[in-house]
CSV table of C-alpha atoms in Angstrom, one decimal:
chain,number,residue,atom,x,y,z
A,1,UNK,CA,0.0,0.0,0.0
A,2,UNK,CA,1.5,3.4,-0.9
A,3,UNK,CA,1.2,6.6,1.0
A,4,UNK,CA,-1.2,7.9,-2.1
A,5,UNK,CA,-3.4,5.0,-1.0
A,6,UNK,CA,-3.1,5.2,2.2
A,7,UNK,CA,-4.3,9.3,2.4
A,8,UNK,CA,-6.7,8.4,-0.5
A,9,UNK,CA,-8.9,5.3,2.4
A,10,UNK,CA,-9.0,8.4,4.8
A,11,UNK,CA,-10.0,10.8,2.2
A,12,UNK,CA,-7.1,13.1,2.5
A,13,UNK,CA,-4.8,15.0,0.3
A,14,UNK,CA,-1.0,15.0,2.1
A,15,UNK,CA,1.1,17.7,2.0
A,16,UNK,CA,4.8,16.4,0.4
A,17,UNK,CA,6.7,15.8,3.2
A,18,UNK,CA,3.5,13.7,4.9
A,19,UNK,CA,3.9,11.4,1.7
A,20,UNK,CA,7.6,10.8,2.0
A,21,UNK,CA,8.0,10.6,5.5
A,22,UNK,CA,5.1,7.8,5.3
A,23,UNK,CA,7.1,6.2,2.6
A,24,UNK,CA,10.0,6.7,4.7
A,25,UNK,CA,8.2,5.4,8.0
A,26,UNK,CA,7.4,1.9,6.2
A,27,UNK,CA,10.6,2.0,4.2
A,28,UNK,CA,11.2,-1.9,3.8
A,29,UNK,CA,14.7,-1.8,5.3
A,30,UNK,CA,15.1,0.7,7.2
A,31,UNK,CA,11.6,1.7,8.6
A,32,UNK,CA,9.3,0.5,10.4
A,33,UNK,CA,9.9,-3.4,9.3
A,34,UNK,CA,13.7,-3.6,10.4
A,35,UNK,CA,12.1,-3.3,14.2
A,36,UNK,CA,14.8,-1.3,15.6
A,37,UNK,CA,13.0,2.5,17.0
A,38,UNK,CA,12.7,4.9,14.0
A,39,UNK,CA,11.9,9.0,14.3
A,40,UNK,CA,10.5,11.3,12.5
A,41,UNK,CA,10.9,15.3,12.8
A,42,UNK,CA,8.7,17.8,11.7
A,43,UNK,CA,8.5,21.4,12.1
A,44,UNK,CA,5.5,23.0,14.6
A,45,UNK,CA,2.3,23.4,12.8
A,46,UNK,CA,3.4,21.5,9.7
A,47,UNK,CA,0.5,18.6,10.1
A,48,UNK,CA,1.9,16.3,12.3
A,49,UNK,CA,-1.4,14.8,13.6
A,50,UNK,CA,-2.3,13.4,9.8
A,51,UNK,CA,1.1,11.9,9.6
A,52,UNK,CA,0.4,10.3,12.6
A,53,UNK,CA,-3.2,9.2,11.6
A,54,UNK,CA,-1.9,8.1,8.3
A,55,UNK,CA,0.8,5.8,10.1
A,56,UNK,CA,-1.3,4.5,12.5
A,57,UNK,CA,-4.0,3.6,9.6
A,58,UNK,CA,-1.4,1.7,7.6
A,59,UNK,CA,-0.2,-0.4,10.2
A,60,UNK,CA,-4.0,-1.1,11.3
A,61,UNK,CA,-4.4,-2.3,8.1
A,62,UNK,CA,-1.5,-4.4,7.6
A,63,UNK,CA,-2.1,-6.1,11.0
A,64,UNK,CA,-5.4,-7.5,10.0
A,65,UNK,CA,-4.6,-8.1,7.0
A,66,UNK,CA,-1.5,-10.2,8.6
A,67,UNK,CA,-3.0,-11.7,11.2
A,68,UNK,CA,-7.1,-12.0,10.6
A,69,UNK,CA,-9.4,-12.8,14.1
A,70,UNK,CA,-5.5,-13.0,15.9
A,71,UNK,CA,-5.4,-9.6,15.7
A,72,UNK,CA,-7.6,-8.7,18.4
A,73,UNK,CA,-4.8,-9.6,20.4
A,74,UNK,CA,-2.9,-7.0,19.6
A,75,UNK,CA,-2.7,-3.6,20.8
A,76,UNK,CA,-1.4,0.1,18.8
A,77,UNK,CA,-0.7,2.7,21.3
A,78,UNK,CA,-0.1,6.3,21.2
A,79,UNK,CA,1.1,8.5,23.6
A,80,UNK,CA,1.2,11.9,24.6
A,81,UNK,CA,2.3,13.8,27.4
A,82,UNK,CA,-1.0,15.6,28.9
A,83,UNK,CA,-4.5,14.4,29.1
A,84,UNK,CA,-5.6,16.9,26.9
A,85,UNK,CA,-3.7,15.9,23.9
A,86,UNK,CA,-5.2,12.7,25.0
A,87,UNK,CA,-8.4,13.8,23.8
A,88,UNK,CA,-7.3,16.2,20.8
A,89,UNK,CA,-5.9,13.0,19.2
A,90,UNK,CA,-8.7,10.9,20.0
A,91,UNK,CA,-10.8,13.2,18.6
A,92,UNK,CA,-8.8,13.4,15.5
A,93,UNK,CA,-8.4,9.4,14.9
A,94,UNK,CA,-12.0,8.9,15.4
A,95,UNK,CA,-13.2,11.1,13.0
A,96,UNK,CA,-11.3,8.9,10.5
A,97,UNK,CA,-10.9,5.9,12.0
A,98,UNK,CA,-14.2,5.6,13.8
A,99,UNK,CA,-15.1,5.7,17.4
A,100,UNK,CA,-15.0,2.1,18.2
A,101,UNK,CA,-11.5,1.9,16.6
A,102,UNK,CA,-9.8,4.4,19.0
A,103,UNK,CA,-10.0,5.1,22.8
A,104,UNK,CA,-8.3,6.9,25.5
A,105,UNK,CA,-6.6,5.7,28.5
A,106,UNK,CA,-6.3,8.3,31.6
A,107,UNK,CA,-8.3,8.5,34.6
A,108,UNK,CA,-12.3,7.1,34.6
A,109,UNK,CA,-11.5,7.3,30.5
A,110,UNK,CA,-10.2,3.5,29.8
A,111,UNK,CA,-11.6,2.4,26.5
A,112,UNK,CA,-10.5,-1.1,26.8
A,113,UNK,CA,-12.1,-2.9,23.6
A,114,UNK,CA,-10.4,-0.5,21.4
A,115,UNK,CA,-7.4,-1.9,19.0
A,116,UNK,CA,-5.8,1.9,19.1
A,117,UNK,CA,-5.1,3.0,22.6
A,118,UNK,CA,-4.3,6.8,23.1
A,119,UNK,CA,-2.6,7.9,26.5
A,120,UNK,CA,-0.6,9.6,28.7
A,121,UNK,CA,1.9,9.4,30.6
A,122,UNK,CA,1.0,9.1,34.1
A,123,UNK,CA,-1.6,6.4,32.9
A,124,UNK,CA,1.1,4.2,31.9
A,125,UNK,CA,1.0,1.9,34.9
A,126,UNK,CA,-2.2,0.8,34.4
A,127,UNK,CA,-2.3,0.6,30.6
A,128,UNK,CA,0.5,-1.8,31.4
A,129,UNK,CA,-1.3,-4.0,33.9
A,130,UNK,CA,-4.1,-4.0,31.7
A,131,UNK,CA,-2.4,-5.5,28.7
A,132,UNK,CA,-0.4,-7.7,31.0
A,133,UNK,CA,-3.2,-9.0,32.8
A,134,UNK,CA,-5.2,-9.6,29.1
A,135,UNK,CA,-2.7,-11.5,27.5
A,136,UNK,CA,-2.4,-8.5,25.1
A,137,UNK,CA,0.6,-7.7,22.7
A,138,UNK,CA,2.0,-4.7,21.2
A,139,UNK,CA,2.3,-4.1,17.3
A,140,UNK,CA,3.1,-0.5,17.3
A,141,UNK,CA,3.7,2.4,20.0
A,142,UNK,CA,3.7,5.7,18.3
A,143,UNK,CA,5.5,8.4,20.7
A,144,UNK,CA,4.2,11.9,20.1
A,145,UNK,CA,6.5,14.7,21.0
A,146,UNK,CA,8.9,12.1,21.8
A,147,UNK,CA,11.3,14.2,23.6
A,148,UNK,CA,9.3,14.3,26.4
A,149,UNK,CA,9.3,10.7,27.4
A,150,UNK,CA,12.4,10.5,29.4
A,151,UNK,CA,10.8,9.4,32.2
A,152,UNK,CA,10.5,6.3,34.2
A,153,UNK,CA,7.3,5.3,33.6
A,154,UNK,CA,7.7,5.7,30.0
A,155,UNK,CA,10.8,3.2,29.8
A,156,UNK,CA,9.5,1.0,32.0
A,157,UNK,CA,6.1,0.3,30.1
A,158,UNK,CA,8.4,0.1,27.3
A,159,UNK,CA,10.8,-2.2,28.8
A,160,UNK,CA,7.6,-4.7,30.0
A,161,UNK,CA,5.7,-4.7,26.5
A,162,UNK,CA,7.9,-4.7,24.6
A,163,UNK,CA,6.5,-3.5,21.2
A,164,UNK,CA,6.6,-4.7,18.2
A,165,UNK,CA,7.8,-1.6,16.2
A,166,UNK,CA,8.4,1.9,17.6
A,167,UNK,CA,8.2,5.6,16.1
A,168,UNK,CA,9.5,8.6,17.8
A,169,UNK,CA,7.9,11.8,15.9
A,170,UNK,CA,8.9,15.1,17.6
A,171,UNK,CA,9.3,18.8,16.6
A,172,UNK,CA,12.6,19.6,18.4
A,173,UNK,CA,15.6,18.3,16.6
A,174,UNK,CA,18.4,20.9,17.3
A,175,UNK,CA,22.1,20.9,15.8
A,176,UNK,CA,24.0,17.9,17.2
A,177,UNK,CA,21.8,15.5,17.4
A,178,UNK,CA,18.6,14.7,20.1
A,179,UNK,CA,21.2,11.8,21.6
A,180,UNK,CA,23.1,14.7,22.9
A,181,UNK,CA,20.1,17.1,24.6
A,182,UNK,CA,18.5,14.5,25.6
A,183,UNK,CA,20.7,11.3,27.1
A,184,UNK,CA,17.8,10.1,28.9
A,185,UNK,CA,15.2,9.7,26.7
A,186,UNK,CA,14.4,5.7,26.2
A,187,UNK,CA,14.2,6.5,22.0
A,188,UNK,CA,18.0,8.5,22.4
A,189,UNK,CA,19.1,5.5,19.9
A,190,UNK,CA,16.1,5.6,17.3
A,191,UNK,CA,17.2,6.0,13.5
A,192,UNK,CA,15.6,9.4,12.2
A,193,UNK,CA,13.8,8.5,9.0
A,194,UNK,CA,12.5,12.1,7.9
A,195,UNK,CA,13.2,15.3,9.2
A,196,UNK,CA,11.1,18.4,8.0
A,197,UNK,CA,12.6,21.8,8.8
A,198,UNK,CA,10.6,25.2,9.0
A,199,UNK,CA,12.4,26.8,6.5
A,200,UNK,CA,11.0,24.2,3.7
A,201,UNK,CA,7.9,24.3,5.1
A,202,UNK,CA,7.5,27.9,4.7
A,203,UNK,CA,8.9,27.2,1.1
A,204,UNK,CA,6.9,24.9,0.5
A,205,UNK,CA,3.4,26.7,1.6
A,206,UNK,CA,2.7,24.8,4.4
A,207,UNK,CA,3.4,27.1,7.0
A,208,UNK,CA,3.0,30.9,6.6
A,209,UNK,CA,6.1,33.4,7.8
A,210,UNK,CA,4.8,36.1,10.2
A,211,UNK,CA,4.2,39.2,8.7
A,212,UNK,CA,4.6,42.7,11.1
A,213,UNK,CA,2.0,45.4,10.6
A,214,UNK,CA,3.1,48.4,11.5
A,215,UNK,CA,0.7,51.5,12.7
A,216,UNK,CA,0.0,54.4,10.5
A,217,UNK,CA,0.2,57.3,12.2
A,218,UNK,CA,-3.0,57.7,12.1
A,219,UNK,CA,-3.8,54.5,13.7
A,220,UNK,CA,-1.0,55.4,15.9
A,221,UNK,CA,-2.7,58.6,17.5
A,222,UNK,CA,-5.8,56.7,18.4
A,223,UNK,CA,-7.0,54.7,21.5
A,224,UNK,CA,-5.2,51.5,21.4
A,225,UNK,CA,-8.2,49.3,21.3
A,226,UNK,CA,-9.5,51.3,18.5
A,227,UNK,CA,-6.1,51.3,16.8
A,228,UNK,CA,-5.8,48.1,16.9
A,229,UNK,CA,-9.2,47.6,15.0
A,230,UNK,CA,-8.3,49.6,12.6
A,231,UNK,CA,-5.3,47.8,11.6
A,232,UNK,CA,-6.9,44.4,11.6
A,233,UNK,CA,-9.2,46.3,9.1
A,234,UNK,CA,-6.8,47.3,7.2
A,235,UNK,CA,-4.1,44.6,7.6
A,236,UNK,CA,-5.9,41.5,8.2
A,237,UNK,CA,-5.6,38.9,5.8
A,238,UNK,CA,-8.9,36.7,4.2
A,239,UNK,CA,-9.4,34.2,6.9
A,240,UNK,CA,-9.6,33.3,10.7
A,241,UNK,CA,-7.6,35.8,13.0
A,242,UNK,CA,-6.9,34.7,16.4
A,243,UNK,CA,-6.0,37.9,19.2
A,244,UNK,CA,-4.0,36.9,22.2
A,245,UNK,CA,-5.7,38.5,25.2
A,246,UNK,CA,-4.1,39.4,28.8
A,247,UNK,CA,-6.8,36.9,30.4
A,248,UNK,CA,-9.8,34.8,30.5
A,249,UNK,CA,-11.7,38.5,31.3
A,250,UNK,CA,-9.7,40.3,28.5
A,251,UNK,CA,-10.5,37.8,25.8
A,252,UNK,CA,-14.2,38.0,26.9
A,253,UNK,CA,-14.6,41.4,26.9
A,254,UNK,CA,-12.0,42.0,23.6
A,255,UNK,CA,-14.5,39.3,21.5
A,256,UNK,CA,-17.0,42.2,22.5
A,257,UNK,CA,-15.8,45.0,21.6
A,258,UNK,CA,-14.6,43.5,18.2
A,259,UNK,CA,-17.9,41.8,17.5
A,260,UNK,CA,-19.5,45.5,17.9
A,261,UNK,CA,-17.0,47.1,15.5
A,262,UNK,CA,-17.6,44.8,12.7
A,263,UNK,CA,-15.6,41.7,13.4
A,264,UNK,CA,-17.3,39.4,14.4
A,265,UNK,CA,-15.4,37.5,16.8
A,266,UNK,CA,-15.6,35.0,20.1
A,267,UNK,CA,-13.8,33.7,22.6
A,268,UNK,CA,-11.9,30.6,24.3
A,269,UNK,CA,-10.3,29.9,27.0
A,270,UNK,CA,-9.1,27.2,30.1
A,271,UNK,CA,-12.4,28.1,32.0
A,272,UNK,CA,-14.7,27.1,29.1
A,273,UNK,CA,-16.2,23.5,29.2
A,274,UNK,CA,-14.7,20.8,26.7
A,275,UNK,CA,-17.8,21.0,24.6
A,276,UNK,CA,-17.9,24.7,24.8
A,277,UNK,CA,-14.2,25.0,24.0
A,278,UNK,CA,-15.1,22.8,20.7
């Protein structure tokens, strides 16, 4: 299955790099298939969470295809380093994968009939026991920002389940190497298969460079609230804007007063409900 196909099942259109670091991923040498930890790199904000999906899909398909009723023995897990990118990838799986196909692991959340397990770290421990206790095996653990797992528990459940196949996919790749920032991360020895720097992203379209407006002086010599208007007015490019606010009271009261001059505008944040925040 190629990465066309692959994007085409979920009804996608990758960007470049997502193509070749999936080729890359499930290279038959030197990816995924030699079993020895693999990582991939890619910039902030470059579409990390469909490479992920994409992987994840393949190797979903290829172990049913592989192993038939045998592979609801088996177990893909993700994980990330908060519970609320617990949910944000769940959410994003589900809507391509479907809901009974993914399910978090954290708290009161265990979803325990699902093949794809999301979760994070501090629900390690009993992810482990779980699996342990089932008689369950591990075909894939997928590490998102992978340079946060040099912790205990992370090695440890590593160390007990031993998985299958492992990918590291992080943003933070600085000059000499992640094996030197960060010497006690369990993936320090993992082959990088891709790496996707800003700079070609922003070459490439992906990502946009930031672009300083500066105030006329006439915008200058107003109220800054009313300045500021003005040069979103003016400024502002087709699309959604977003306005960082001082606080949760700030961003309430700022999605006012822009709503009432024109731009219609609301607010998020931390003290919003999860379906509110949605």
């Amino acid at each position: 299955m190629t990465a066309v196909d692959v994007f085409g099942l979920l009804g996608l259109t990758p960007h470049r790099w997502q193509a070749e670091a999936l080729a890359a991923v499930f290279h038959p040498t030197t990816g995924l298939r030699s079993r020895a930890p693999i990582l991939v790199q890619a910039c902030t904000g470059a579409g990390k969470t469909v490479f992920q999906l994409a992987v994840v899909a393949r190797v979903l398909h290829d172990l049913r295809a592989a192993q038939g009723e045998r592979a609801r023995d088996w177990r893909l897990i993700v994980t990330v380093p908060r519970k609320s990118l617990v949910e944000q990838t769940v959410l994003a799986f589900a809507r391509a994968l479907g809901a009974v196909t993914v399910g978090p692991w954290y708290g009161d959340a265990e979803r325990t009939d699902a093949p794809v397990i999301v979760a994070c770290h501090n629900s390690l421990p009993s992810l482990v026991e779980f699996l342990e206790t089932g008689g369950l095996k591990v075909a894939f653990w997928l590490f998102d920002e992978a340079h946060r797992t040099s912790r205990n528990d992370v090695r440890d459940a590593v160390d007990r389940l031993q998985p299958r196949t492992q990918l590291m996919v992080t943003a933070t790749l600085k000059p000499g190497g992640i094996l030197g920032r960060y010497p006690d991360c369990s993936w320090s020895t993992a082959k990088q298969v891709y790496s996707y720097d800003l700079d070609t992203a922003v070459r490439d379209g992906v990502l946009v460079p930031p672009r300083l407006v500066v105030p006329t002086p006439d915008e200058d010599a107003l109220d800054t609230n009313e300045g500021v208007i003005r040069m979103i007015q003016r400024a502002a490019p087709p699309g959604p804007i977003v306005v960082d606010a001082t606080d949760k009271n700030d961003a309430e009261w700022y999605a006012e007063v822009l709503t009432a001059n024109g731009n219609p505008a609301d607010f998020t944040h931390s003290g919003l409900g999860k379906r509110r925040r949605e």
